[in-house]
PDB file of C-alpha atoms and ligand atoms in Angstrom:
ATOM      1  CA  MET A  18      13.576  47.713 -30.191  1.00 72.00           C
ATOM      2  CA  SER A  19      14.893  50.132 -33.125  1.00 87.00           C
ATOM      3  CA  THR A  20      15.907  48.960 -35.967  1.00 94.00           C
ATOM      4  CA  ARG A  21      19.776  48.371 -35.898  1.00 97.00           C
ATOM      5  CA  VAL A  22      21.659  49.758 -39.258  1.00 98.00           C
ATOM      6  CA  LEU A  23      25.231  49.287 -40.143  1.00 98.00           C
ATOM      7  CA  VAL A  24      27.185  52.035 -42.371  1.00 99.00           C
ATOM      8  CA  THR A  25      30.381  50.534 -43.316  1.00 98.00           C
ATOM      9  CA  TYR A  26      32.414  51.664 -45.905  1.00 98.00           C
ATOM     10  CA  GLY A  27      36.187  50.885 -47.871  1.00 98.00           C
ATOM     11  CA  SER A  28      38.353  53.973 -47.765  1.00 98.00           C
ATOM     12  CA  THR A  29      41.860  55.141 -48.194  1.00 97.00           C
ATOM     13  CA  ASN A  30      42.085  58.723 -47.683  1.00 97.00           C
ATOM     14  CA  GLY A  31      39.123  59.139 -45.103  1.00 97.00           C
ATOM     15  CA  SER A  32      36.523  61.167 -47.102  1.00 98.00           C
ATOM     16  CA  THR A  33      34.151  58.176 -46.961  1.00 98.00           C
ATOM     17  CA  ALA A  34      34.492  57.572 -43.639  1.00 98.00           C
ATOM     18  CA  ARG A  35      32.865  60.566 -42.815  1.00 98.00           C
ATOM     19  CA  ILE A  36      30.380  60.228 -45.134  1.00 98.00           C
ATOM     20  CA  ALA A  37      29.904  56.660 -43.714  1.00 99.00           C
ATOM     21  CA  GLU A  38      29.874  58.749 -40.354  1.00 98.00           C
ATOM     22  CA  THR A  39      27.412  61.044 -41.285  1.00 98.00           C
ATOM     23  CA  VAL A  40      24.966  58.519 -42.749  1.00 98.00           C
ATOM     24  CA  ALA A  41      25.331  57.289 -39.316  1.00 98.00           C
ATOM     25  CA  GLU A  42      24.599  60.000 -37.142  1.00 98.00           C
ATOM     26  CA  THR A  43      21.706  61.269 -38.983  1.00 98.00           C
ATOM     27  CA  LEU A  44      20.646  57.531 -38.881  1.00 98.00           C
ATOM     28  CA  THR A  45      20.778  57.950 -35.086  1.00 98.00           C
ATOM     29  CA  GLU A  46      19.264  61.149 -34.327  1.00 97.00           C
ATOM     30  CA  ALA A  47      16.173  59.391 -36.595  1.00 96.00           C
ATOM     31  CA  GLY A  48      15.880  57.197 -33.647  1.00 95.00           C
ATOM     32  CA  LEU A  49      17.700  54.290 -35.598  1.00 97.00           C
ATOM     33  CA  THR A  50      20.397  52.324 -33.808  1.00 97.00           C
ATOM     34  CA  ALA A  51      23.724  52.792 -36.283  1.00 98.00           C
ATOM     35  CA  GLU A  52      27.169  52.905 -36.652  1.00 98.00           C
ATOM     36  CA  ALA A  53      29.868  53.469 -38.733  1.00 98.00           C
ATOM     37  CA  LEU A  54      32.520  51.030 -39.015  1.00 98.00           C
ATOM     38  CA  PRO A  55      35.428  49.974 -41.818  1.00 98.00           C
ATOM     39  CA  ALA A  56      34.227  47.213 -44.018  1.00 98.00           C
ATOM     40  CA  PRO A  57      37.186  44.967 -43.313  1.00 98.00           C
ATOM     41  CA  SER A  58      36.556  45.182 -39.435  1.00 98.00           C
ATOM     42  CA  VAL A  59      32.982  43.634 -39.908  1.00 98.00           C
ATOM     43  CA  ALA A  60      32.805  39.759 -39.062  1.00 98.00           C
ATOM     44  CA  SER A  61      29.001  39.223 -39.188  1.00 98.00           C
ATOM     45  CA  LEU A  62      25.916  40.483 -39.984  1.00 98.00           C
ATOM     46  CA  ASP A  63      23.454  39.007 -37.567  1.00 98.00           C
ATOM     47  CA  PRO A  64      23.702  42.202 -35.401  1.00 97.00           C
ATOM     48  CA  TYR A  65      21.919  44.202 -37.751  1.00 98.00           C
ATOM     49  CA  ASP A  66      18.449  44.565 -39.751  1.00 97.00           C
ATOM     50  CA  ALA A  67      19.651  46.893 -42.539  1.00 98.00           C
ATOM     51  CA  VAL A  68      22.929  47.753 -43.881  1.00 98.00           C
ATOM     52  CA  ILE A  69      24.591  50.464 -46.132  1.00 98.00           C
ATOM     53  CA  VAL A  70      27.758  49.913 -47.685  1.00 98.00           C
ATOM     54  CA  GLY A  71      29.463  52.592 -48.973  1.00 98.00           C
ATOM     55  CA  GLY A  72      33.294  52.954 -51.285  1.00 98.00           C
ATOM     56  CA  GLY A  73      35.329  55.688 -53.003  1.00 98.00           C
ATOM     57  CA  LEU A  74      35.912  55.304 -56.597  1.00 98.00           C
ATOM     58  CA  TYR A  75      39.167  54.599 -57.424  1.00 98.00           C
ATOM     59  CA  ALA A  76      39.812  54.132 -61.390  1.00 96.00           C
ATOM     60  CA  GLY A  77      36.302  53.584 -62.102  1.00 97.00           C
ATOM     61  CA  ARG A  78      35.879  51.117 -59.521  1.00 98.00           C
ATOM     62  CA  TRP A  79      34.645  50.701 -56.465  1.00 98.00           C
ATOM     63  CA  HIS A  80      37.247  50.779 -53.045  1.00 98.00           C
ATOM     64  CA  LYS A  81      38.511  46.970 -52.959  1.00 98.00           C
ATOM     65  CA  ASP A  82      37.350  46.428 -49.150  1.00 98.00           C
ATOM     66  CA  ALA A  83      33.887  47.782 -50.058  1.00 98.00           C
ATOM     67  CA  ARG A  84      34.135  45.199 -52.859  1.00 98.00           C
ATOM     68  CA  ARG A  85      34.945  42.380 -50.563  1.00 98.00           C
ATOM     69  CA  PHE A  86      33.057  43.250 -48.317  1.00 98.00           C
ATOM     70  CA  LEU A  87      29.876  42.610 -50.642  1.00 98.00           C
ATOM     71  CA  ARG A  88      31.337  39.350 -51.810  1.00 97.00           C
ATOM     72  CA  ARG A  89      32.067  38.022 -48.502  1.00 98.00           C
ATOM     73  CA  HIS A  90      28.337  38.736 -46.823  1.00 98.00           C
ATOM     74  CA  ARG A  91      26.704  38.452 -49.922  1.00 97.00           C
ATOM     75  CA  HIS A  92      24.017  35.469 -48.172  1.00 97.00           C
ATOM     76  CA  ALA A  93      23.272  37.302 -45.318  1.00 98.00           C
ATOM     77  CA  LEU A  94      23.121  40.898 -47.828  1.00 97.00           C
ATOM     78  CA  ALA A  95      20.473  39.342 -49.715  1.00 95.00           C
ATOM     79  CA  GLU A  96      18.354  38.653 -46.742  1.00 95.00           C
ATOM     80  CA  ARG A  97      18.074  42.165 -45.358  1.00 96.00           C
ATOM     81  CA  PRO A  98      17.793  45.886 -46.646  1.00 97.00           C
ATOM     82  CA  LEU A  99      20.768  47.177 -48.421  1.00 98.00           C
ATOM     83  CA  TRP A 100      21.802  50.824 -50.111  1.00 98.00           C
ATOM     84  CA  LEU A 101      24.749  51.496 -51.433  1.00 98.00           C
ATOM     85  CA  PHE A 102      26.680  54.880 -51.690  1.00 98.00           C
ATOM     86  CA  SER A 103      29.760  55.856 -54.116  1.00 98.00           C
ATOM     87  CA  SER A 104      31.598  59.078 -53.319  1.00 98.00           C
ATOM     88  CA  GLY A 105      34.355  59.980 -56.208  1.00 97.00           C
ATOM     89  CA  PRO A 106      33.606  63.359 -58.297  1.00 97.00           C
ATOM     90  CA  LEU A 107      36.286  65.873 -57.416  1.00 97.00           C
ATOM     91  CA  ASP A 108      33.654  68.514 -59.268  1.00 96.00           C
ATOM     92  CA  PRO A 109      30.386  69.362 -58.165  1.00 96.00           C
ATOM     93  CA  SER A 110      28.600  67.175 -60.933  1.00 97.00           C
ATOM     94  CA  ALA A 111      27.345  65.031 -58.028  1.00 97.00           C
ATOM     95  CA  THR A 112      25.429  67.656 -56.641  1.00 95.00           C
ATOM     96  CA  GLN A 113      24.102  68.968 -59.985  1.00 95.00           C
ATOM     97  CA  ARG A 114      23.040  65.438 -61.226  1.00 96.00           C
ATOM     98  CA  ASN A 115      22.300  62.125 -60.584  1.00 96.00           C
ATOM     99  CA  ILE A 116      25.782  59.897 -61.141  1.00 97.00           C
ATOM    100  CA  PRO A 117      25.008  56.368 -62.035  1.00 97.00           C
ATOM    101  CA  PRO A 118      26.640  53.628 -60.645  1.00 98.00           C
ATOM    102  CA  VAL A 119      30.040  52.163 -61.757  1.00 98.00           C
ATOM    103  CA  PRO A 120      29.343  48.916 -63.763  1.00 98.00           C
ATOM    104  CA  GLY A 121      30.622  46.875 -60.992  1.00 97.00           C
ATOM    105  CA  VAL A 122      28.388  48.069 -58.418  1.00 98.00           C
ATOM    106  CA  ARG A 123      25.189  48.093 -60.755  1.00 98.00           C
ATOM    107  CA  LYS A 124      26.147  44.212 -60.966  1.00 97.00           C
ATOM    108  CA  ALA A 125      26.675  43.694 -57.062  1.00 97.00           C
ATOM    109  CA  MET A 126      23.393  45.720 -56.757  1.00 97.00           C
ATOM    110  CA  ALA A 127      21.097  43.441 -58.929  1.00 97.00           C
ATOM    111  CA  ARG A 128      22.467  40.445 -57.394  1.00 96.00           C
ATOM    112  CA  LEU A 129      21.789  41.720 -53.602  1.00 97.00           C
ATOM    113  CA  ASP A 130      18.491  42.805 -55.228  1.00 96.00           C
ATOM    114  CA  ALA A 131      19.664  46.513 -53.247  1.00 97.00           C
ATOM    115  CA  GLN A 132      16.986  48.827 -52.676  1.00 97.00           C
ATOM    116  CA  GLY A 133      19.201  52.132 -54.309  1.00 97.00           C
ATOM    117  CA  HIS A 134      22.778  53.688 -54.637  1.00 98.00           C
ATOM    118  CA  VAL A 135      23.776  57.502 -54.784  1.00 98.00           C
ATOM    119  CA  THR A 136      26.819  58.830 -55.772  1.00 98.00           C
ATOM    120  CA  PHE A 137      28.178  61.676 -53.312  1.00 98.00           C
ATOM    121  CA  GLY A 138      31.195  64.205 -54.414  1.00 98.00           C
ATOM    122  CA  GLY A 139      34.675  62.972 -53.455  1.00 98.00           C
ATOM    123  CA  CYS A 140      37.423  64.603 -51.162  1.00 98.00           C
ATOM    124  CA  LEU A 141      40.964  64.562 -52.463  1.00 97.00           C
ATOM    125  CA  GLN A 142      43.883  66.897 -50.353  1.00 95.00           C
ATOM    126  CA  GLU A 143      46.857  67.331 -49.576  1.00 93.00           C
ATOM    127  CA  GLY A 144      48.094  64.576 -47.383  1.00 91.00           C
ATOM    128  CA  ALA A 145      46.451  61.820 -49.435  1.00 93.00           C
ATOM    129  CA  LYS A 146      47.819  58.426 -50.266  1.00 94.00           C
ATOM    130  CA  GLY A 147      49.674  57.574 -53.790  1.00 94.00           C
ATOM    131  CA  TRP A 148      51.191  59.200 -56.712  1.00 93.00           C
ATOM    132  CA  VAL A 149      48.279  59.933 -58.696  1.00 94.00           C
ATOM    133  CA  ALA A 150      47.039  61.229 -55.554  1.00 96.00           C
ATOM    134  CA  GLY A 151      49.815  63.440 -56.044  1.00 94.00           C
ATOM    135  CA  MET A 152      49.626  64.273 -59.635  1.00 94.00           C
ATOM    136  CA  ILE A 153      46.053  65.335 -59.416  1.00 94.00           C
ATOM    137  CA  LEU A 154      46.398  67.353 -56.552  1.00 95.00           C
ATOM    138  CA  ARG A 155      49.694  69.244 -58.480  1.00 95.00           C
ATOM    139  CA  SER A 156      47.370  69.725 -61.440  1.00 94.00           C
ATOM    140  CA  GLY A 157      45.349  71.664 -58.964  1.00 94.00           C
ATOM    141  CA  LYS A 158      42.139  68.928 -59.249  1.00 93.00           C
ATOM    142  CA  GLY A 159      41.993  68.081 -55.862  1.00 94.00           C
ATOM    143  CA  GLY A 160      39.420  69.850 -52.990  1.00 97.00           C
ATOM    144  CA  ASP A 161      36.366  68.174 -50.636  1.00 98.00           C
ATOM    145  CA  PHE A 162      33.253  68.108 -52.932  1.00 98.00           C
ATOM    146  CA  ARG A 163      31.086  66.498 -50.380  1.00 98.00           C
ATOM    147  CA  ASP A 164      27.751  67.868 -49.784  1.00 97.00           C
ATOM    148  CA  PHE A 165      26.907  67.342 -46.421  1.00 98.00           C
ATOM    149  CA  PRO A 166      23.151  68.498 -46.459  1.00 98.00           C
ATOM    150  CA  ALA A 167      22.475  66.193 -49.308  1.00 97.00           C
ATOM    151  CA  ILE A 168      24.393  63.266 -47.425  1.00 98.00           C
ATOM    152  CA  ARG A 169      22.109  64.016 -44.255  1.00 98.00           C
ATOM    153  CA  ALA A 170      19.188  64.342 -46.555  1.00 98.00           C
ATOM    154  CA  TRP A 171      19.868  60.959 -48.040  1.00 98.00           C
ATOM    155  CA  ALA A 172      20.164  59.155 -45.063  1.00 98.00           C
ATOM    156  CA  ALA A 173      17.148  60.902 -43.899  1.00 98.00           C
ATOM    157  CA  ASP A 174      15.224  59.141 -46.790  1.00 98.00           C
ATOM    158  CA  ARG A 175      16.722  55.775 -45.415  1.00 98.00           C
ATOM    159  CA  ALA A 176      15.456  56.279 -42.121  1.00 97.00           C
ATOM    160  CA  ALA A 177      12.140  57.143 -43.196  1.00 96.00           C
ATOM    161  CA  GLU A 178      11.958  54.141 -45.378  1.00 96.00           C
ATOM    162  CA  LEU A 179      13.155  51.751 -42.509  1.00 95.00           C
ATOM    163  CA  THR A 180      10.850  53.059 -39.542  1.00 92.00           C
ATOM    164  CA  GLY A 181       7.515  54.205 -41.962  1.00 86.00           C
ATOM    165  CA  VAL A 182       7.480  57.720 -40.928  1.00 71.00           C
ATOM    166  CA  ALA A 183       8.374  60.475 -43.054  1.00 65.00           C
ATOM    167  CA  PRO A 184      11.817  63.139 -42.657  1.00 65.00           C
ATOM    168  CA  GLY A 185      10.795  65.258 -39.949  1.00 59.00           C
ATOM    169  CA  GLY A 186       8.521  63.099 -37.994  1.00 57.00           C
ATOM    170  CA  SER A 187       5.256  63.107 -39.298  1.00 55.00           C
ATOM    171  CA  PRO A 188       3.469  59.814 -39.983  1.00 52.00           C
ATOM    172  CA  ALA A 189       4.355  58.413 -43.611  1.00 50.00           C
ATOM    173  CA  THR A 190       1.045  58.475 -45.686  1.00 50.00           C
ATOM    174  CA  LEU A 191       1.104  55.686 -48.247  1.00 43.00           C
TER     175      LEU A 191
HETATM  176  C1  FMN B 229      44.005  57.419 -57.727  1.00 63.38           C
HETATM  177  C2  FMN B 229      42.874  57.720 -57.792  1.00 63.38           C
HETATM  178  C3  FMN B 229      41.733  57.127 -58.566  1.00 63.38           C
HETATM  179  C4  FMN B 229      40.507  58.104 -58.616  1.00 63.38           C
HETATM  180  N1  FMN B 229      39.638  57.536 -59.370  1.00 63.38           N
HETATM  181  C5  FMN B 229      38.787  57.870 -59.360  1.00 63.38           C
HETATM  182  C6  FMN B 229      37.374  57.658 -60.509  1.00 63.38           C
HETATM  183  O1  FMN B 229      37.397  56.917 -61.026  1.00 63.38           O
HETATM  184  N2  FMN B 229      35.977  58.540 -60.710  1.00 63.38           N
HETATM  185  C7  FMN B 229      35.581  59.307 -59.341  1.00 63.38           C
HETATM  186  O2  FMN B 229      34.653  59.731 -59.477  1.00 63.38           O
HETATM  187  N3  FMN B 229      36.347  59.604 -58.430  1.00 63.38           N
HETATM  188  C8  FMN B 229      38.029  59.041 -58.513  1.00 63.38           C
HETATM  189  N4  FMN B 229      38.891  59.492 -57.611  1.00 63.38           N
HETATM  190  C9  FMN B 229      38.474  60.435 -56.355  1.00 63.38           C
HETATM  191  C10 FMN B 229      38.255  59.634 -55.407  1.00 63.38           C
HETATM  192  O3  FMN B 229      37.512  58.767 -55.219  1.00 63.38           O
HETATM  193  C11 FMN B 229      37.973  60.641 -53.970  1.00 63.38           C
HETATM  194  O4  FMN B 229      39.036  61.361 -53.847  1.00 63.38           O
HETATM  195  C12 FMN B 229      37.225  60.020 -53.215  1.00 63.38           C
HETATM  196  O5  FMN B 229      36.670  60.717 -51.810  1.00 63.38           O
HETATM  197  C13 FMN B 229      38.201  58.920 -52.112  1.00 63.38           C
HETATM  198  O6  FMN B 229      37.817  58.670 -51.115  1.00 63.38           O
HETATM  199  P1  FMN B 229      38.768  57.674 -49.668  1.00 63.38           P
HETATM  200  O7  FMN B 229      39.109  59.465 -49.325  1.00 63.38           O
HETATM  201  O8  FMN B 229      37.531  57.270 -48.655  1.00 63.38           O
HETATM  202  O9  FMN B 229      39.344  57.096 -49.996  1.00 63.38           O
HETATM  203  C14 FMN B 229      40.632  58.693 -57.696  1.00 63.38           C
HETATM  204  C15 FMN B 229      41.400  59.555 -56.729  1.00 63.38           C
HETATM  205  C16 FMN B 229      42.474  58.796 -56.844  1.00 63.38           C
HETATM  206  C17 FMN B 229      43.623  59.527 -55.910  1.00 63.38           C
END
């Protein structure tokens, strides 16, 4: 049976959700069984062998749904391969360099012995919730900075780690 991966997320305006769906699609293409679900809707990790958790960044913290997910499922998470991703920067910085996790996420990674973390660019567009979002948009700092080829490449690397097969299908040489 193929490895079952949960890709779950905390997202206010849907852009982190779309990243999670892209990750799940890429894992599925690589032969894994993967689904993307909003973090509050996940009752149990029993059906999954590995977990990827993503959170939008808000004022230097992970989205509260992603933080709560890590707390609620900490025991089950500690027993499974776990990767985290953040989505936030509203500029090309995440494509140009590695952006480390915010302090809360860094601490959670240590507690849960997570395998790794990546920061992807964020997205803020017309219709986003909240007055701060409106202010950012009015000041001309919105836009879509998600790099989908980079997101797919990161997910393909996770698939390779989980299956022991290098991206592209050739057996990993270890
Ligand atoms: C009120 C507000 C605060 C934000 N704070 C941060 C931040 O601290 N760091 C960051 O990189 N991006 C920040 N962003 C950008 C968001 O992380 C980005 O829009 C992200 O894609 C949102 O994800 P979501 O659409 O899944 O909610 C902020 C956006 C808003 C509206």
